Short mmCIF file of C-alpha atoms in Angstrom, two decimals:
data_model
loop_
_atom_site.label_atom_id
_atom_site.label_comp_id
_atom_site.label_asym_id
_atom_site.label_seq_id
_atom_site.Cartn_x
_atom_site.Cartn_y
_atom_site.Cartn_z
CA MET A 1 0.03 0.02 -0.27
CA ALA A 2 1.09 3.48 -0.84
CA ASP A 3 1.95 6.03 2.12
CA TYR A 4 -1.12 7.91 3.35
CA PHE A 5 -2.31 9.81 6.58
CA GLY A 6 -2.73 7.47 9.41
CA LYS A 7 -0.96 4.51 7.54
CA ASP A 8 0.82 3.34 10.70
CA VAL A 9 -2.51 3.56 13.08
CA PRO A 10 -3.48 0.06 14.69
CA LYS A 11 -6.04 -1.02 12.31
CA LEU A 12 -8.95 -1.87 15.07
CA GLY A 13 -10.67 0.86 16.55
CA PHE A 14 -12.88 0.63 19.80
CA GLY A 15 -16.31 2.35 19.08
CA LEU A 16 -17.68 3.48 22.09
CA MET A 17 -21.37 3.67 20.84
CA ARG A 18 -22.57 0.07 21.68
CA LEU A 19 -20.81 -0.32 25.23
CA PRO A 20 -21.84 -3.34 27.76
CA LYS A 21 -25.03 -2.38 30.00
CA LEU A 22 -26.12 -3.54 33.23
CA SER A 23 -29.19 -5.75 34.22
CA ASP A 24 -31.36 -2.70 33.55
CA GLY A 25 -29.95 -2.57 29.72
CA LYS A 26 -29.61 1.24 29.84
CA THR A 27 -26.79 1.68 32.41
CA ILE A 28 -23.31 1.57 30.73
CA ASP A 29 -21.54 -1.47 32.73
CA ILE A 30 -18.14 0.74 33.43
CA GLU A 31 -16.09 -2.35 34.92
CA GLN A 32 -16.66 -4.41 31.95
CA THR A 33 -15.72 -1.58 29.89
CA LYS A 34 -12.84 -0.79 32.05
CA LYS A 35 -11.67 -4.28 31.37
CA MET A 36 -12.31 -4.15 27.84
CA VAL A 37 -10.37 -0.84 27.41
CA ASP A 38 -7.36 -2.45 29.32
CA MET A 39 -7.57 -5.57 26.82
CA PHE A 40 -7.41 -3.18 23.88
CA LEU A 41 -4.85 -1.33 25.16
CA ALA A 42 -2.51 -4.20 26.36
CA ALA A 43 -3.01 -5.55 22.50
CA GLY A 44 -1.36 -2.23 21.19
CA GLN A 45 -4.56 -0.52 19.89
CA THR A 46 -5.00 3.17 20.62
CA TYR A 47 -7.73 4.70 18.66
CA PHE A 48 -10.97 4.97 20.77
CA ASP A 49 -14.18 6.63 18.90
CA THR A 50 -17.24 8.55 20.51
CA ALA A 51 -19.55 11.40 20.18
CA TYR A 52 -21.48 14.02 21.76
CA VAL A 53 -24.53 12.26 21.54
CA TYR A 54 -23.69 8.44 21.93
CA GLU A 55 -25.71 6.94 24.57
CA GLY A 56 -27.26 10.45 25.61
CA GLY A 57 -23.88 11.81 26.51
CA GLU A 58 -23.26 8.75 28.82
CA SER A 59 -20.33 7.45 26.33
CA GLU A 60 -18.22 10.39 26.56
CA LYS A 61 -18.56 10.05 30.24
CA ALA A 62 -17.61 6.39 30.16
CA ALA A 63 -14.40 7.29 28.24
CA LYS A 64 -13.18 9.64 30.96
CA VAL A 65 -13.84 7.12 33.54
CA ALA A 66 -12.49 4.23 31.97
CA LEU A 67 -9.90 5.42 29.63
CA VAL A 68 -8.78 8.78 29.98
CA ASP A 69 -8.67 8.90 34.24
CA ARG A 70 -6.63 5.64 34.28
CA TYR A 71 -4.26 5.82 31.50
CA PRO A 72 -1.22 8.57 30.47
CA ARG A 73 -2.95 10.62 27.68
CA ASN A 74 -0.08 9.96 25.56
CA SER A 75 -1.07 6.00 25.61
CA PHE A 76 -3.93 6.54 23.35
CA THR A 77 -6.06 8.54 20.89
CA LEU A 78 -9.49 9.88 21.26
CA CYS A 79 -12.17 10.82 18.53
CA THR A 80 -15.22 12.35 19.16
CA LYS A 81 -17.67 14.20 17.03
CA LEU A 82 -20.08 17.68 16.87
CA TYR A 83 -23.78 17.13 15.67
CA ALA A 84 -25.29 20.24 14.44
CA GLY A 85 -28.24 18.52 13.32
CA ILE A 86 -29.67 18.69 16.60
CA CYS A 87 -29.42 22.31 17.30
CA ASP A 88 -31.32 25.40 16.44
CA ASP A 89 -28.32 27.64 16.58
CA GLY A 90 -24.44 28.26 16.17
CA LYS A 91 -24.13 28.71 19.84
CA SER A 92 -25.58 25.78 21.04
CA ALA A 93 -23.58 23.59 18.24
CA ARG A 94 -20.33 25.05 19.10
CA GLN A 95 -21.16 24.45 22.83
CA GLN A 96 -21.12 20.87 22.21
CA PHE A 97 -17.18 20.97 21.79
CA PHE A 98 -16.58 22.27 25.16
CA THR A 99 -19.25 20.10 26.68
CA SER A 100 -17.27 17.01 24.91
CA LEU A 101 -14.07 18.29 26.68
CA GLU A 102 -15.48 18.35 29.79
CA ARG A 103 -17.16 14.91 29.93
CA THR A 104 -14.16 13.07 28.65
CA GLY A 105 -11.37 15.55 30.54
CA ALA A 106 -9.12 14.68 27.51
CA GLY A 107 -7.55 18.27 27.51
CA PHE A 108 -7.62 17.82 23.59
CA PHE A 109 -9.15 15.52 20.88
CA ASP A 110 -6.76 13.44 18.64
CA TYR A 111 -9.57 13.55 16.13
CA TYR A 112 -12.52 15.38 15.54
CA LEU A 113 -15.66 14.99 13.12
CA LEU A 114 -18.64 16.87 12.02
CA HIS A 115 -20.85 14.21 12.53
CA ALA A 116 -23.07 12.34 9.86
CA LEU A 117 -23.01 14.96 7.20
CA GLY A 118 -25.70 14.43 4.47
CA LYS A 119 -27.88 16.97 2.35
CA GLY A 120 -30.60 17.19 4.83
CA ASN A 121 -28.42 18.81 7.62
CA ILE A 122 -25.41 20.33 5.71
CA LYS A 123 -27.13 23.70 5.91
CA LYS A 124 -26.56 23.95 9.60
CA TYR A 125 -22.97 23.23 9.56
CA ASP A 126 -22.46 25.94 6.94
CA ASP A 127 -24.83 28.58 8.62
CA PHE A 128 -23.55 28.01 12.08
CA LYS A 129 -19.74 28.18 10.35
CA ILE A 130 -18.75 24.84 12.09
CA TRP A 131 -15.97 24.37 9.55
CA ASP A 132 -14.46 27.73 10.32
CA PHE A 133 -14.83 26.90 14.20
CA VAL A 134 -13.22 23.55 14.05
CA LYS A 135 -10.34 24.83 12.40
CA GLU A 136 -10.01 27.52 15.21
CA GLN A 137 -9.82 24.55 17.89
CA ARG A 138 -7.13 22.99 15.84
CA ASP A 139 -5.21 26.08 15.59
CA LYS A 140 -5.74 26.45 19.54
CA GLY A 141 -4.38 22.98 19.95
CA LEU A 142 -7.51 21.37 21.06
CA ILE A 143 -7.94 19.10 18.00
CA LYS A 144 -5.00 17.38 16.20
CA TYR A 145 -6.64 16.36 12.77
CA TRP A 146 -10.28 16.99 12.00
CA GLY A 147 -13.11 15.77 9.09
CA PHE A 148 -16.47 14.80 8.84
CA SER A 149 -18.31 11.51 9.34
CA PHE A 150 -20.77 11.13 6.41
CA HIS A 151 -24.40 9.24 5.36
CA ASP A 152 -25.12 10.11 1.81
CA ASP A 153 -24.73 9.78 -1.88
CA HIS A 154 -20.94 9.65 -3.64
CA GLU A 155 -21.86 12.54 -5.63
CA PHE A 156 -22.70 14.85 -2.50
CA LEU A 157 -19.52 13.38 -0.87
CA ASP A 158 -17.17 14.70 -4.20
CA LYS A 159 -18.76 17.75 -3.57
CA LEU A 160 -18.18 18.35 0.14
CA LEU A 161 -14.60 17.31 -0.55
CA THR A 162 -14.10 19.71 -3.44
CA GLU A 163 -15.28 22.67 -1.33
CA HIS A 164 -13.29 21.13 1.76
CA PRO A 165 -10.37 19.99 0.66
CA ASP A 166 -8.36 20.42 3.77
CA VAL A 167 -10.20 18.00 5.99
CA ASP A 168 -7.45 15.58 7.12
CA PHE A 169 -9.56 12.17 7.17
CA ILE A 170 -13.52 10.90 6.71
CA GLN A 171 -15.60 8.55 8.44
CA LEU A 172 -17.62 6.22 5.91
CA GLN A 173 -19.86 3.18 6.38
CA ILE A 174 -17.95 0.21 4.62
CA ASN A 175 -18.60 -3.40 4.89
CA TYR A 176 -19.15 -6.26 2.22
CA ALA A 177 -22.69 -6.23 2.55
CA ASP A 178 -23.25 -2.53 1.62
CA TRP A 179 -20.58 -2.45 -0.93
CA GLU A 180 -22.80 -2.02 -4.13
CA SER A 181 -25.50 -0.87 -2.17
CA ASP A 182 -27.43 1.91 -3.87
CA GLY A 183 -28.68 3.27 -0.40
CA VAL A 184 -25.21 3.37 1.43
CA GLU A 185 -22.86 3.41 -1.70
CA SER A 186 -19.85 2.12 0.32
CA ARG A 187 -17.71 1.34 -2.54
CA ALA A 188 -18.75 4.62 -4.50
CA CYS A 189 -18.04 6.73 -1.70
CA TYR A 190 -14.95 4.90 -0.65
CA GLU A 191 -13.36 5.78 -4.37
CA VAL A 192 -14.26 9.34 -4.02
CA ALA A 193 -12.75 9.50 -0.78
CA ARG A 194 -9.53 8.00 -2.43
CA ARG A 195 -9.37 10.17 -5.51
CA HIS A 196 -9.29 12.82 -3.25
CA GLY A 197 -6.57 11.54 -1.20
CA LYS A 198 -8.45 11.09 2.00
CA SER A 199 -7.74 8.50 4.58
CA ILE A 200 -10.76 6.61 5.76
CA VAL A 201 -12.01 5.51 9.32
CA VAL A 202 -14.43 2.78 8.64
CA MET A 203 -17.72 2.67 10.71
CA GLU A 204 -20.31 0.07 10.56
CA PRO A 205 -18.04 -2.76 9.39
CA VAL A 206 -20.27 -5.72 10.93
CA LYS A 207 -23.50 -3.67 9.97
CA GLY A 208 -24.60 -2.84 13.62
CA GLY A 209 -23.74 -6.69 14.27
CA ALA A 210 -25.77 -8.15 11.26
CA LEU A 211 -22.37 -9.60 10.10
CA ALA A 212 -21.30 -11.23 12.79
CA ASN A 213 -24.27 -13.40 12.76
CA PRO A 214 -25.13 -13.62 9.10
CA PRO A 215 -27.58 -15.84 7.43
CA ASP A 216 -26.68 -19.64 7.32
CA SER A 217 -25.92 -19.34 3.47
CA VAL A 218 -23.33 -16.76 4.34
CA LYS A 219 -22.12 -18.75 7.52
CA ASN A 220 -21.64 -21.86 5.33
CA ILE A 221 -19.26 -19.86 2.61
CA PHE A 222 -17.30 -18.90 5.73
CA ASN A 223 -17.12 -21.95 7.23
CA ALA A 224 -16.00 -23.84 4.22
CA ALA A 225 -12.91 -21.60 3.67
CA ASN A 226 -12.17 -21.60 7.24
CA PRO A 227 -14.22 -23.16 10.08
CA ASN A 228 -11.81 -21.56 12.90
CA VAL A 229 -12.60 -17.86 12.41
CA SER A 230 -15.65 -15.79 13.41
CA ALA A 231 -17.81 -14.29 10.83
CA ALA A 232 -17.43 -11.15 12.38
CA SER A 233 -13.22 -11.43 11.33
CA TRP A 234 -14.24 -11.52 7.76
CA ALA A 235 -16.03 -8.47 7.91
CA ILE A 236 -13.52 -6.48 9.74
CA ARG A 237 -10.63 -7.73 7.90
CA PHE A 238 -12.30 -6.84 4.65
CA ALA A 239 -12.57 -3.54 5.52
CA ALA A 240 -9.10 -3.15 7.10
CA SER A 241 -7.62 -4.56 3.74
CA LEU A 242 -8.69 -1.50 1.77
CA ASP A 243 -6.11 1.02 0.78
CA GLY A 244 -6.14 4.13 2.76
CA ILE A 245 -7.72 3.03 5.83
CA LEU A 246 -6.75 5.10 8.83
CA THR A 247 -8.47 2.52 11.56
CA VAL A 248 -11.81 -0.02 11.52
CA LEU A 249 -14.43 0.76 14.10
CA SER A 250 -15.83 -2.19 16.08
CA GLY A 251 -18.71 -1.49 18.64
CA MET A 252 -17.85 -3.79 21.27
CA SER A 253 -20.49 -4.58 23.63
CA ASN A 254 -18.77 -7.53 25.53
CA VAL A 255 -15.47 -8.86 26.89
CA GLU A 256 -16.11 -11.70 24.44
CA GLN A 257 -16.47 -9.40 21.44
CA MET A 258 -13.31 -7.66 22.32
CA GLU A 259 -11.29 -11.20 22.40
CA ASP A 260 -12.44 -12.28 19.16
CA ASN A 261 -11.39 -8.95 17.43
CA LEU A 262 -8.01 -8.94 19.04
CA SER A 263 -7.25 -12.51 18.17
CA TYR A 264 -6.99 -11.70 14.48
CA MET A 265 -6.33 -7.83 14.61
CA LYS A 266 -3.79 -7.74 17.17
CA ASN A 267 -1.44 -8.89 14.27
CA PHE A 268 -3.74 -7.85 11.37
CA LYS A 269 -2.64 -9.34 7.96
CA PRO A 270 -4.91 -8.08 4.99
CA LEU A 271 -6.92 -10.74 3.29
CA ASP A 272 -5.42 -12.48 0.27
CA GLU A 273 -6.79 -13.09 -2.95
CA SER A 274 -8.09 -16.32 -2.19
CA GLU A 275 -10.15 -14.81 1.03
CA MET A 276 -11.30 -11.90 -1.14
CA GLU A 277 -13.01 -14.32 -3.55
CA THR A 278 -14.63 -15.79 -0.23
CA VAL A 279 -16.31 -12.49 0.88
CA HIS A 280 -17.22 -11.71 -2.63
CA GLN A 281 -19.23 -15.08 -2.85
CA ALA A 282 -20.50 -14.14 0.92
CA GLN A 283 -21.68 -10.57 -0.55
CA ILE A 284 -23.62 -12.18 -3.11
CA ALA A 285 -25.38 -14.78 -0.71
CA MET A 286 -26.09 -11.78 1.93
CA ASN A 287 -27.57 -9.90 -0.96
CA ALA A 288 -30.05 -12.48 -1.85
CA VAL A 289 -31.43 -12.69 1.60
CA ASN A 290 -34.40 -10.60 2.30
CA HIS A 291 -34.32 -8.54 5.19
CA ILE A 292 -34.25 -5.07 6.83
CA ALA A 293 -30.98 -3.49 6.66
CA CYS A 294 -31.05 -1.80 9.66
CA THR A 295 -27.79 -1.32 12.21
CA SER A 296 -29.57 -0.21 15.19
CA CYS A 297 -27.94 3.21 15.32
CA ARG A 298 -31.12 4.40 16.94
CA TYR A 299 -30.72 7.80 15.53
CA CYS A 300 -34.30 7.39 14.31
CA VAL A 301 -35.79 6.63 17.80
CA PRO A 302 -35.42 10.22 19.78
CA GLY A 303 -37.74 12.06 17.58
CA CYS A 304 -40.46 9.29 17.39
CA PRO A 305 -43.56 11.08 18.69
CA ILE A 306 -44.94 7.68 19.62
CA GLY A 307 -42.08 6.09 20.97
CA ILE A 308 -41.98 3.26 18.68
CA PRO A 309 -38.51 1.61 19.33
CA ILE A 310 -37.76 0.84 15.69
CA PRO A 311 -34.45 -0.74 15.59
CA LYS A 312 -35.65 -3.52 18.29
CA ILE A 313 -38.89 -4.30 16.00
CA PHE A 314 -36.84 -4.59 13.09
CA THR A 315 -34.51 -6.91 14.74
CA ALA A 316 -37.22 -9.17 15.74
CA MET A 317 -38.74 -9.00 12.19
CA ASN A 318 -35.26 -10.27 10.85
CA ARG A 319 -35.56 -13.33 12.86
CA ASN A 320 -38.20 -14.10 10.65
CA LEU A 321 -36.77 -12.53 7.28
CA ILE A 322 -33.22 -14.04 7.71
CA TYR A 323 -33.50 -17.03 9.90
CA GLY A 324 -37.30 -18.11 9.42
CA LYS A 325 -38.16 -18.15 13.00
CA ILE A 326 -41.66 -16.61 12.69
CA ASP A 327 -42.49 -17.75 16.63
CA GLU A 328 -39.44 -16.55 17.86
CA ALA A 329 -39.87 -13.28 15.97
CA LYS A 330 -43.48 -12.66 17.53
CA THR A 331 -42.08 -13.52 21.20
CA MET A 332 -39.50 -10.99 20.64
CA TYR A 333 -41.57 -8.30 19.31
CA ALA A 334 -44.22 -8.96 22.04
CA SER A 335 -41.42 -8.17 24.58
CA VAL A 336 -40.13 -5.37 22.84
CA VAL A 337 -43.32 -3.44 22.67
CA SER A 338 -44.61 -4.53 26.18
CA GLY A 339 -44.20 -1.95 29.05
CA GLY A 340 -45.87 0.96 26.99
CA ALA A 341 -43.37 1.18 23.79
CA GLY A 342 -45.04 2.14 20.72
CA LYS A 343 -46.25 -0.45 18.44
CA ALA A 344 -45.71 -0.93 14.79
CA SER A 345 -49.33 -0.38 13.86
CA GLU A 346 -49.70 2.87 15.78
CA CYS A 347 -46.89 4.64 13.29
CA ILE A 348 -48.32 7.80 12.22
CA GLN A 349 -46.41 8.10 9.20
CA CYS A 350 -44.46 11.53 10.23
CA GLY A 351 -41.63 10.50 8.40
CA GLN A 352 -39.15 11.73 11.15
CA CYS A 353 -37.59 8.75 11.21
CA GLU A 354 -36.85 8.35 7.40
CA GLY A 355 -35.12 11.85 7.75
CA ALA A 356 -33.06 10.78 10.36
CA CYS A 357 -32.05 7.10 9.16
CA PRO A 358 -28.58 7.04 7.67
CA GLN A 359 -29.52 3.88 5.75
CA HIS A 360 -32.00 5.66 4.09
CA LEU A 361 -34.53 2.82 4.67
CA GLU A 362 -38.31 3.19 3.90
CA ILE A 363 -38.99 2.68 7.69
CA ILE A 364 -42.80 3.68 7.62
CA SER A 365 -43.34 0.68 4.99
CA TYR A 366 -41.33 -1.56 7.12
CA LEU A 367 -43.16 -0.83 10.22
CA LYS A 368 -46.66 -1.54 8.14
CA ASP A 369 -44.95 -5.22 7.46
CA CYS A 370 -44.11 -5.88 10.91
CA ALA A 371 -47.52 -4.69 12.24
CA SER A 372 -49.25 -7.01 9.53
CA LEU A 373 -47.01 -10.03 10.37
CA LEU A 374 -45.93 -9.63 14.22
CA GLU A 375 -49.16 -8.40 15.59
CA ALA A 376 -51.17 -11.22 13.81
#
């Protein structure tokens, strides 16, 4: 591979978006998180990724307790993000940066991103002059490297990189299932970024966990090639094998996931030609399976006026679509909507969720399908 910014950064990044939870299902399990942080750093990995909005702000606080307060500042790198899409004015948008500094106690950020850029929210970043604000913080030494994460089509990405050629890196959703996706455009966006000479941090390499437990048709392909490695390893190594990758984020939720990821990423080796062909065959098999391509990012949830737990409902639906387990899907759905959560049939079709979805899913239509099958 040719030289590029971040070439020597260890290729596994610890995403702090899906941290382990206590028995209540809501509170971050700090002790388990500490153990995972210890394992990660002991294996020579350094890149931690959080955001102002992750876990309602608790992710950044967990980073302080589990990482920043326990390790020398020069022993790790930390990335967080500013999301202007939820702000009504520039002052509140800019305040996110200072709040993130306070929550994490990091003193500065090694990497900083404008979060989830797309045609639907770019006006706020422009009108609030967030581009200039971030560069001002860089000039003050509070940010080392900056860029943006992106959820839109490759043509819009090309426009942004043409207008902002000075970004150091960008963050893209890249995985083998979305490589040729018309909605996500993993390959097309990747190629635009590299054409502009930008290094890439990969998000969603296992598509919200979906590629860690893929359909049997995909598992069989991987097992035939190597029965001794996990399905997740194929997905993460695929992304990490691409040219220009700074690191690949994995949102690990327990010690077991950390152990598995480190088993093949501690001494990372890119996929060889035969392994790439295996992934290609898995890609074909995966795309042939009817399923809802939700990554459980939960961006659709906070603004739902009915309080519908959309990602959990889609997870239940996929138990039937992918695995053919209708009874299990109905049981899971009943559990999800118990206790007053909104049902799929209660959707008022306001469209808020579809505007917030990074995957550009037809959520309203999918909820109708879920109601028809799972509430029957």
